[in-house]
PDB file of C-alpha atoms and ligand atoms in Angstrom:
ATOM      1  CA  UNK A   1       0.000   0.000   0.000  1.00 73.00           C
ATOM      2  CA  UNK A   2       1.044   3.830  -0.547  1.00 76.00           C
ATOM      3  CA  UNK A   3       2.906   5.786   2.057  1.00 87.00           C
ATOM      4  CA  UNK A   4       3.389   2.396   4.164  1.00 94.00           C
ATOM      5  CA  UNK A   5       5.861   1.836   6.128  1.00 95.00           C
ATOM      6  CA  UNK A   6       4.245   5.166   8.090  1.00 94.00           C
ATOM      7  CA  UNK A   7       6.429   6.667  11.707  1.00 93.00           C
ATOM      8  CA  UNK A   8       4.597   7.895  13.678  1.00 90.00           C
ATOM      9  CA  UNK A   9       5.110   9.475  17.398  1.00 90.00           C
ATOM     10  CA  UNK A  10       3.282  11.253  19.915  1.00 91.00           C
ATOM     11  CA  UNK A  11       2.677  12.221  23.350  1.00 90.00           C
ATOM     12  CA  UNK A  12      -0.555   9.800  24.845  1.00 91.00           C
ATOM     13  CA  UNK A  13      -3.656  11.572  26.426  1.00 87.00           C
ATOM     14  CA  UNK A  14      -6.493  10.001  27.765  1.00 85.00           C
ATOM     15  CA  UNK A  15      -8.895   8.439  25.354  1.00 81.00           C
ATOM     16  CA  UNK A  16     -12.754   8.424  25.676  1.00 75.00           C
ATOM     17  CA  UNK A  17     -13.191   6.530  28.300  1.00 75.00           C
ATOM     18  CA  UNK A  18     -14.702   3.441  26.893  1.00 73.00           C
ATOM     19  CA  UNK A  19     -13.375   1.312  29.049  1.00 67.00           C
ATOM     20  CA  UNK A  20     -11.270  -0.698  26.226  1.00 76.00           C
ATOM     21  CA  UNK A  21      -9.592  -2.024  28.779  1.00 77.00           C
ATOM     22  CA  UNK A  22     -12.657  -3.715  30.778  1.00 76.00           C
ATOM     23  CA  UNK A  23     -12.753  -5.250  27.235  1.00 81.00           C
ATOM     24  CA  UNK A  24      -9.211  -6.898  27.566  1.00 85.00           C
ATOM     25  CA  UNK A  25      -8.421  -4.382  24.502  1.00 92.00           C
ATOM     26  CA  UNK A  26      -6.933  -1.340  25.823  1.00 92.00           C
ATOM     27  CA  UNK A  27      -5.731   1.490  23.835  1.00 93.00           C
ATOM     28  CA  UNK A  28      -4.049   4.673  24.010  1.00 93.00           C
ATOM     29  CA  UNK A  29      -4.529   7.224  21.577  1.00 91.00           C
ATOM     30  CA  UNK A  30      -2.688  10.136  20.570  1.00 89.00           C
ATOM     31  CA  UNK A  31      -3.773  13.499  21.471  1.00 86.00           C
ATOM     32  CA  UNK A  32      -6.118  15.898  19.261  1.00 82.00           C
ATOM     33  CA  UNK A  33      -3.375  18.195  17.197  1.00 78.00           C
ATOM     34  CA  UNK A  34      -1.153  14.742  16.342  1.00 77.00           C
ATOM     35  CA  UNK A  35      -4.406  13.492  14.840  1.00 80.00           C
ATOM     36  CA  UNK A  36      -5.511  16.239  12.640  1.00 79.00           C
ATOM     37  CA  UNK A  37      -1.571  17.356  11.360  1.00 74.00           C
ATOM     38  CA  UNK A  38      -1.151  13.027  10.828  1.00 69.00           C
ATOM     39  CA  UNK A  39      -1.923  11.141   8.844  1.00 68.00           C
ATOM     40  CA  UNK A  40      -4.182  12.426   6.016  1.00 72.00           C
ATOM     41  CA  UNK A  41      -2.417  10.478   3.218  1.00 76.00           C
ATOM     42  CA  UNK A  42      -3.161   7.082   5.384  1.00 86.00           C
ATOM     43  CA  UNK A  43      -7.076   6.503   4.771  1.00 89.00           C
ATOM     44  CA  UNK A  44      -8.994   5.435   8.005  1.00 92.00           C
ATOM     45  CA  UNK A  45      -9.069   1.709   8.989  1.00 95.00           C
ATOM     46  CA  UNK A  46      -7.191  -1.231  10.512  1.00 97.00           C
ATOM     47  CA  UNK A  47      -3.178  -1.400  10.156  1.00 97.00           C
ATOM     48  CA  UNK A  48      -0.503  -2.996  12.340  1.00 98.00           C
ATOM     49  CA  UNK A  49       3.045  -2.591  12.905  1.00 98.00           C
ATOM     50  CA  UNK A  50       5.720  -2.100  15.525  1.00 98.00           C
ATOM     51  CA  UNK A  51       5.248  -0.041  18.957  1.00 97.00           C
ATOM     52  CA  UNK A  52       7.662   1.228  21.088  1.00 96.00           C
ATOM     53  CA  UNK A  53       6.430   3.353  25.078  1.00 94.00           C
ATOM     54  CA  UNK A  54       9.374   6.019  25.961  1.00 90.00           C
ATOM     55  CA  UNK A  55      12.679   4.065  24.847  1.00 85.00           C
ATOM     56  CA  UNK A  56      11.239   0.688  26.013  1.00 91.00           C
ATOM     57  CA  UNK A  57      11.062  -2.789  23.771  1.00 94.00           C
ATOM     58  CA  UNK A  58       9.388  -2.577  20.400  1.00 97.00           C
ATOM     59  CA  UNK A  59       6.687  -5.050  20.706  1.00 98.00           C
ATOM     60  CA  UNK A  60       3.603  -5.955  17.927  1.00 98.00           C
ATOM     61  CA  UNK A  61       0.523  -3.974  17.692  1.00 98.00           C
ATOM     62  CA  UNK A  62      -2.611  -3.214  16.242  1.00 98.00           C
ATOM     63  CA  UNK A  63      -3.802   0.058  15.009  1.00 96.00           C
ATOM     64  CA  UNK A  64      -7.458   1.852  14.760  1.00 95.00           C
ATOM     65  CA  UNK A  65      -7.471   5.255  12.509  1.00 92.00           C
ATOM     66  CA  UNK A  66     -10.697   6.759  12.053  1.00 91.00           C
ATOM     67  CA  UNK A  67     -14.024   7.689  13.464  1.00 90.00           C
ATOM     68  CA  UNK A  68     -15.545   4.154  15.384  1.00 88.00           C
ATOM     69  CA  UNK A  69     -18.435   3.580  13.821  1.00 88.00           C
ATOM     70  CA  UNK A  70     -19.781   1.706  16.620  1.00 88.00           C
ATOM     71  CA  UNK A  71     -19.641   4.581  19.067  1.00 84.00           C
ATOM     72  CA  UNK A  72     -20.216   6.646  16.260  1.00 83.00           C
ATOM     73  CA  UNK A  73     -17.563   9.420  17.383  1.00 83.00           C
ATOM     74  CA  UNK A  74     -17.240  12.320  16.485  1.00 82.00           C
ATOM     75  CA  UNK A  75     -14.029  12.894  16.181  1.00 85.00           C
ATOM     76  CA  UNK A  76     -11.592  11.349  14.652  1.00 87.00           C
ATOM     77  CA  UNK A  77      -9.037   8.948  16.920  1.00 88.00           C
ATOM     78  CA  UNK A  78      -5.516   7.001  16.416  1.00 91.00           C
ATOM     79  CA  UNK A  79      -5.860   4.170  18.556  1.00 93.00           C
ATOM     80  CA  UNK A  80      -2.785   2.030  19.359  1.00 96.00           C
ATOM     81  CA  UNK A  81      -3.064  -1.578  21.244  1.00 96.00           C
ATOM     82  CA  UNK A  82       0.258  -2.970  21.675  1.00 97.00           C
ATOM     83  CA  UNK A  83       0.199  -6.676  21.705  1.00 97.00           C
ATOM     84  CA  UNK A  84       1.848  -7.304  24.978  1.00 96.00           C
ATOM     85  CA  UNK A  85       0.646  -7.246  28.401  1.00 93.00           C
ATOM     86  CA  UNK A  86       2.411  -4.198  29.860  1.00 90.00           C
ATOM     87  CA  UNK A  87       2.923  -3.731  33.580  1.00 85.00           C
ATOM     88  CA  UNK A  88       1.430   0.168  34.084  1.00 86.00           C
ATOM     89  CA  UNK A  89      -0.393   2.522  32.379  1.00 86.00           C
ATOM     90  CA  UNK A  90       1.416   5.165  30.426  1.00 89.00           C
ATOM     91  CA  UNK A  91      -0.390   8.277  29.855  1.00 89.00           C
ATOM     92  CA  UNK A  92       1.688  10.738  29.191  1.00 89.00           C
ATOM     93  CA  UNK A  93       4.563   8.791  27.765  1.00 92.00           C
ATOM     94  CA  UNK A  94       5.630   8.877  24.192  1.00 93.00           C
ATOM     95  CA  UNK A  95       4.673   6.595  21.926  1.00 94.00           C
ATOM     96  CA  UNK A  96       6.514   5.523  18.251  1.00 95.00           C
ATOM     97  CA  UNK A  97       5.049   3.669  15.869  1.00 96.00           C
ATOM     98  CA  UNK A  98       5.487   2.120  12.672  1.00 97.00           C
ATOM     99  CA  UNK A  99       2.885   1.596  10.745  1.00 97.00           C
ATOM    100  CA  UNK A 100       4.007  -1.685   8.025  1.00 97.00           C
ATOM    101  CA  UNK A 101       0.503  -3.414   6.339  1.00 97.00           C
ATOM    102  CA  UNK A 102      -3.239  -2.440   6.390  1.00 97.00           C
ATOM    103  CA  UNK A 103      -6.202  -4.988   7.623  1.00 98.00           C
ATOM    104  CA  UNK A 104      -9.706  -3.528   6.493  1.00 98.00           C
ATOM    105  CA  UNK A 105     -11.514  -0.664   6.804  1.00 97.00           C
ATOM    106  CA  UNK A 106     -13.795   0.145  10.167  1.00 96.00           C
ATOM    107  CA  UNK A 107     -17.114  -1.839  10.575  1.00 96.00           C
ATOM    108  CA  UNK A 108     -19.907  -0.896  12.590  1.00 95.00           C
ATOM    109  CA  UNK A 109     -21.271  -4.217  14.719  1.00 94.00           C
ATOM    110  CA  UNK A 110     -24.094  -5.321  15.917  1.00 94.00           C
ATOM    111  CA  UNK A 111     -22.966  -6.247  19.491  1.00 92.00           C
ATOM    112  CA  UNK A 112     -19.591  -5.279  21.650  1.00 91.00           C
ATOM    113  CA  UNK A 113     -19.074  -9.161  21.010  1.00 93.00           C
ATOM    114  CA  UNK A 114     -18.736  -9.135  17.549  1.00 95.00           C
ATOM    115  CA  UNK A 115     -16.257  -6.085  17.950  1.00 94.00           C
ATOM    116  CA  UNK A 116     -14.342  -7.656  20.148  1.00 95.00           C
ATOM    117  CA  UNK A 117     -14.132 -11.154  18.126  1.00 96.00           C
ATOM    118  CA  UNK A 118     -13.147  -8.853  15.182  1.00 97.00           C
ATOM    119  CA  UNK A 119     -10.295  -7.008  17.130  1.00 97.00           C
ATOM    120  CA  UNK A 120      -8.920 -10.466  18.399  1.00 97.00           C
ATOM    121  CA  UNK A 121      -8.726 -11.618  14.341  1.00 98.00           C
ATOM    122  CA  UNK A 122      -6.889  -8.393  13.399  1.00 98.00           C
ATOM    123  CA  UNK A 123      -4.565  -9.315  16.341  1.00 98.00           C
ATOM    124  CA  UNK A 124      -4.019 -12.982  14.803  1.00 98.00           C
ATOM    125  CA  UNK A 125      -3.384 -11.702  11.196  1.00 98.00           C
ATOM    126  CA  UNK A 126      -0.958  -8.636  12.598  1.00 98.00           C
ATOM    127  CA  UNK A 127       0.359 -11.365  14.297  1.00 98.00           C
ATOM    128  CA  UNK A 128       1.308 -13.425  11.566  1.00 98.00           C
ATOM    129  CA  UNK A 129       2.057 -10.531   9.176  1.00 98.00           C
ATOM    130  CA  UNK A 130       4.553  -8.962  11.534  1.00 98.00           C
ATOM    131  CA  UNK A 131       6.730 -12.304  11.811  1.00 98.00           C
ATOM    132  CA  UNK A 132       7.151 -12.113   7.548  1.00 98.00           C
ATOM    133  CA  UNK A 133      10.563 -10.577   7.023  1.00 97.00           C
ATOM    134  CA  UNK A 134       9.315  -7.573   4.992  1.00 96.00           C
ATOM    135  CA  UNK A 135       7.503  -6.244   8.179  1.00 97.00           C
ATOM    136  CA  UNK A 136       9.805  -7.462  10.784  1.00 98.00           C
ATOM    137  CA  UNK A 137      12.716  -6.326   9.313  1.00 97.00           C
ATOM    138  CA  UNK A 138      10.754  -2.788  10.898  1.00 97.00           C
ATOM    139  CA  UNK A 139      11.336  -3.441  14.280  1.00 97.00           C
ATOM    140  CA  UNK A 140      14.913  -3.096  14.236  1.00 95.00           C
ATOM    141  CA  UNK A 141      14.431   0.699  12.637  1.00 95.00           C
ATOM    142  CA  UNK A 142      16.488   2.966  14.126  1.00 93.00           C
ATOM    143  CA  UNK A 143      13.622   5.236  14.395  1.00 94.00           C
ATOM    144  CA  UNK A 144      12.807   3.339  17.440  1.00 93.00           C
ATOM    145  CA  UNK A 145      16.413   4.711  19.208  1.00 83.00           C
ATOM    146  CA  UNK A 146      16.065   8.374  18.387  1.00 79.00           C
ATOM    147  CA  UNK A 147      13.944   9.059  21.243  1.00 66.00           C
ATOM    148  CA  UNK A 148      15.953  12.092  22.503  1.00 62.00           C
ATOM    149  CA  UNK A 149      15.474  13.789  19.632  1.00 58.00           C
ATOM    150  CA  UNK A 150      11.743  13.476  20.178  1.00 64.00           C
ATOM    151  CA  UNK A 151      11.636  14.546  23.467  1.00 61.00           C
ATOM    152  CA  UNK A 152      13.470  17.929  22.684  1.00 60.00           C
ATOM    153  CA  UNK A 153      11.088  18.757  19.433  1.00 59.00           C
ATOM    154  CA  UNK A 154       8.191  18.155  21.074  1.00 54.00           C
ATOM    155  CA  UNK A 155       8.940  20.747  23.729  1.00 47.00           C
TER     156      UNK A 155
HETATM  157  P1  ADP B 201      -8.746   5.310  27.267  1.00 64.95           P
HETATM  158  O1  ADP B 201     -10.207   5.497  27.073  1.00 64.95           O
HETATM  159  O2  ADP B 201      -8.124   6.370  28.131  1.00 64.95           O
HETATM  160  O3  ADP B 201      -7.995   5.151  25.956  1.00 64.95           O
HETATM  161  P2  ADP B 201      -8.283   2.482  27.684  1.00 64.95           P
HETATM  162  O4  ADP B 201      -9.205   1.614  28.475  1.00 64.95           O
HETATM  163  O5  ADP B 201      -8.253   2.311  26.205  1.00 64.95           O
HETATM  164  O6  ADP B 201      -8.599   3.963  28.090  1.00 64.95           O
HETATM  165  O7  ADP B 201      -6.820   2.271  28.268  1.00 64.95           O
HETATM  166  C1  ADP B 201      -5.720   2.904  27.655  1.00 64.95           C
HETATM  167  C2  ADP B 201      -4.473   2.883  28.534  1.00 64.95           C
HETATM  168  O8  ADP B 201      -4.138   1.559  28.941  1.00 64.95           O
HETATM  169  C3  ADP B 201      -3.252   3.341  27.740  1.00 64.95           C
HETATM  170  O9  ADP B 201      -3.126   4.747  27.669  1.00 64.95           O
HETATM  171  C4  ADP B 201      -2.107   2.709  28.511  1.00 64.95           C
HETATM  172  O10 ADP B 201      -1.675   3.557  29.542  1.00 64.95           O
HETATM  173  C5  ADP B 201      -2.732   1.453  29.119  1.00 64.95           C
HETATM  174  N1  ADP B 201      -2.307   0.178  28.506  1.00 64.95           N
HETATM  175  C6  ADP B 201      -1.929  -0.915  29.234  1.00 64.95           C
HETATM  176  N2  ADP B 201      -1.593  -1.942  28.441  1.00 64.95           N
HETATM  177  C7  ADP B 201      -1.734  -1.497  27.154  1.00 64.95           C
HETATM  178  C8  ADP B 201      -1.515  -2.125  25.881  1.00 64.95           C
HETATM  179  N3  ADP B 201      -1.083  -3.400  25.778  1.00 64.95           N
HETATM  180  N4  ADP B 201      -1.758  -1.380  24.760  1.00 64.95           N
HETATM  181  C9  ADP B 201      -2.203  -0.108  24.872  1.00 64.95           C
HETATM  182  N5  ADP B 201      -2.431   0.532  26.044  1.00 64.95           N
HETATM  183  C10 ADP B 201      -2.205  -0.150  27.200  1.00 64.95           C
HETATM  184  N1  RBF B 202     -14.136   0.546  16.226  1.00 64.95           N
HETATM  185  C1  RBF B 202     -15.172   0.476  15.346  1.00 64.95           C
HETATM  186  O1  RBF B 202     -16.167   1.162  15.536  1.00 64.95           O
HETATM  187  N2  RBF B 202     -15.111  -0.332  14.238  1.00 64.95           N
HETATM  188  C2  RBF B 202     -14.043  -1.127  13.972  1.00 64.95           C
HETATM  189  O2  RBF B 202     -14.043  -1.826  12.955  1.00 64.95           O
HETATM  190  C3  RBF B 202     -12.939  -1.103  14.909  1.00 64.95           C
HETATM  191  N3  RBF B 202     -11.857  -1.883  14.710  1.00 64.95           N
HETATM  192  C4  RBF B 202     -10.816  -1.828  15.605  1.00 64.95           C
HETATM  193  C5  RBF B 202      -9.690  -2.628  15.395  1.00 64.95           C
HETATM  194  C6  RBF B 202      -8.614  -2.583  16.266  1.00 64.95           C
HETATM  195  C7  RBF B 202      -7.425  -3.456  16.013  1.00 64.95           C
HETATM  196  C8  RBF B 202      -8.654  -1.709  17.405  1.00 64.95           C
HETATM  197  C9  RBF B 202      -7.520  -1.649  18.373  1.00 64.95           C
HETATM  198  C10 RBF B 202      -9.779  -0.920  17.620  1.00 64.95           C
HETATM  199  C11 RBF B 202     -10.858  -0.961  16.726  1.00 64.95           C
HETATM  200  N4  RBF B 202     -11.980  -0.160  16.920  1.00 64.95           N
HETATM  201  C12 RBF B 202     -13.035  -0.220  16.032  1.00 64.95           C
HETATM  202  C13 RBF B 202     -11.989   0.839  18.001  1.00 64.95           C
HETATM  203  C14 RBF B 202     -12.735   0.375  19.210  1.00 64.95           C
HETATM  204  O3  RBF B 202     -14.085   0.693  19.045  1.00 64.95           O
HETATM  205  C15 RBF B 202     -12.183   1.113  20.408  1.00 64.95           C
HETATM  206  O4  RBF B 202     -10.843   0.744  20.637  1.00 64.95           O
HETATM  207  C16 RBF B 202     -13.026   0.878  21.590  1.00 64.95           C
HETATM  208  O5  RBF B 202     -12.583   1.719  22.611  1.00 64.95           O
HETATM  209  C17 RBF B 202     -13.015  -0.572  22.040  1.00 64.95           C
HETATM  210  O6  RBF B 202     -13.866  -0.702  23.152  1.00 64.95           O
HETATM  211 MG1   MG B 203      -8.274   3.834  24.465  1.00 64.95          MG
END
């Protein structure tokens, strides 16, 4: 797809409160202004990739861009789960990503189930796609080691 691999960093707010977590799905999303200056040229939908909290391990994820048509938002949201269970929240912490292959678009459901079911088979295909050399050869990026750098232009 165009414009993929896509990097990707930002400071993490609080999302909506939709208690993704309760769901076994959490994810933290990227605050207002990183959403509307990124990324137009990537149309909304399902991707996955590499994620990387502060200068910690990069570690799998999945990736929501778009609107959520089954809470019918509003506004639009970059939603990152990382596939890994991590120890503490990070609000607050910066996030890197890279962005390497695209799912689908975004569905509405008729039940949270059927979301949820969906999200778990977008984890088993990122899973899968991510261990292909084209997309893990990502991981080692030395994007994910230029975290000073970020810290001082974000100020
Ligand atoms: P919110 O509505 O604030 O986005 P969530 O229920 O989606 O709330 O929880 C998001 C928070 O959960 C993240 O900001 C992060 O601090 C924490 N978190 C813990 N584990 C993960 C994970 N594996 N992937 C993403 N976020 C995680
Ligand atoms: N929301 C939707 O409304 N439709 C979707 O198709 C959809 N797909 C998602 C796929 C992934 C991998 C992730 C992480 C989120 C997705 N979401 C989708 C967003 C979801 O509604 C949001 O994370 C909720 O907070 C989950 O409770
Ligand atoms: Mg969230």
């Amino acid at each position: 797809m165009k414009y993929l691999p896509y990097f990707y960093w930002g400071k993490l707010v609080r999302g909506f409160g939709w208690g993704s977590k309760e769901l076994g799905i959490p994810t933290s999303n990227f605050p207002e202004q990183v959403v509307d200056n990124h990324p137009h040229d990537l149309s909304p939908g399902i991707y996955y990739g590499w994620a990387s909290v502060g200068n910690g391990d990069v570690h799998k994820m999945v990736l929501s861009i778009g609107w959520n048509p089954y809470y019918k938002n509003t506004k639009k949201s970059v939603e990152t789960h990382i596939i890994h269970t991590l120890k503490e929240d990070f609000y607050g912490e910066i996030l890197s990503i890279v962005i390497t292959g695209y799912i689908r678009p975004e569905k509405n459901f008729s039940s949270t189930d059927a979301l949820i079911s969906a999200i778990q088979d977008d984890m088993e295909e990122a899973k899968r796609q991510l261990d292909l050399l084209e997309h893990f050869k990502l991981k080692k990026d030395n994007f994910f080691h230029m975290q000073e750098n970020k810290i001082m232009n974000n100020h």
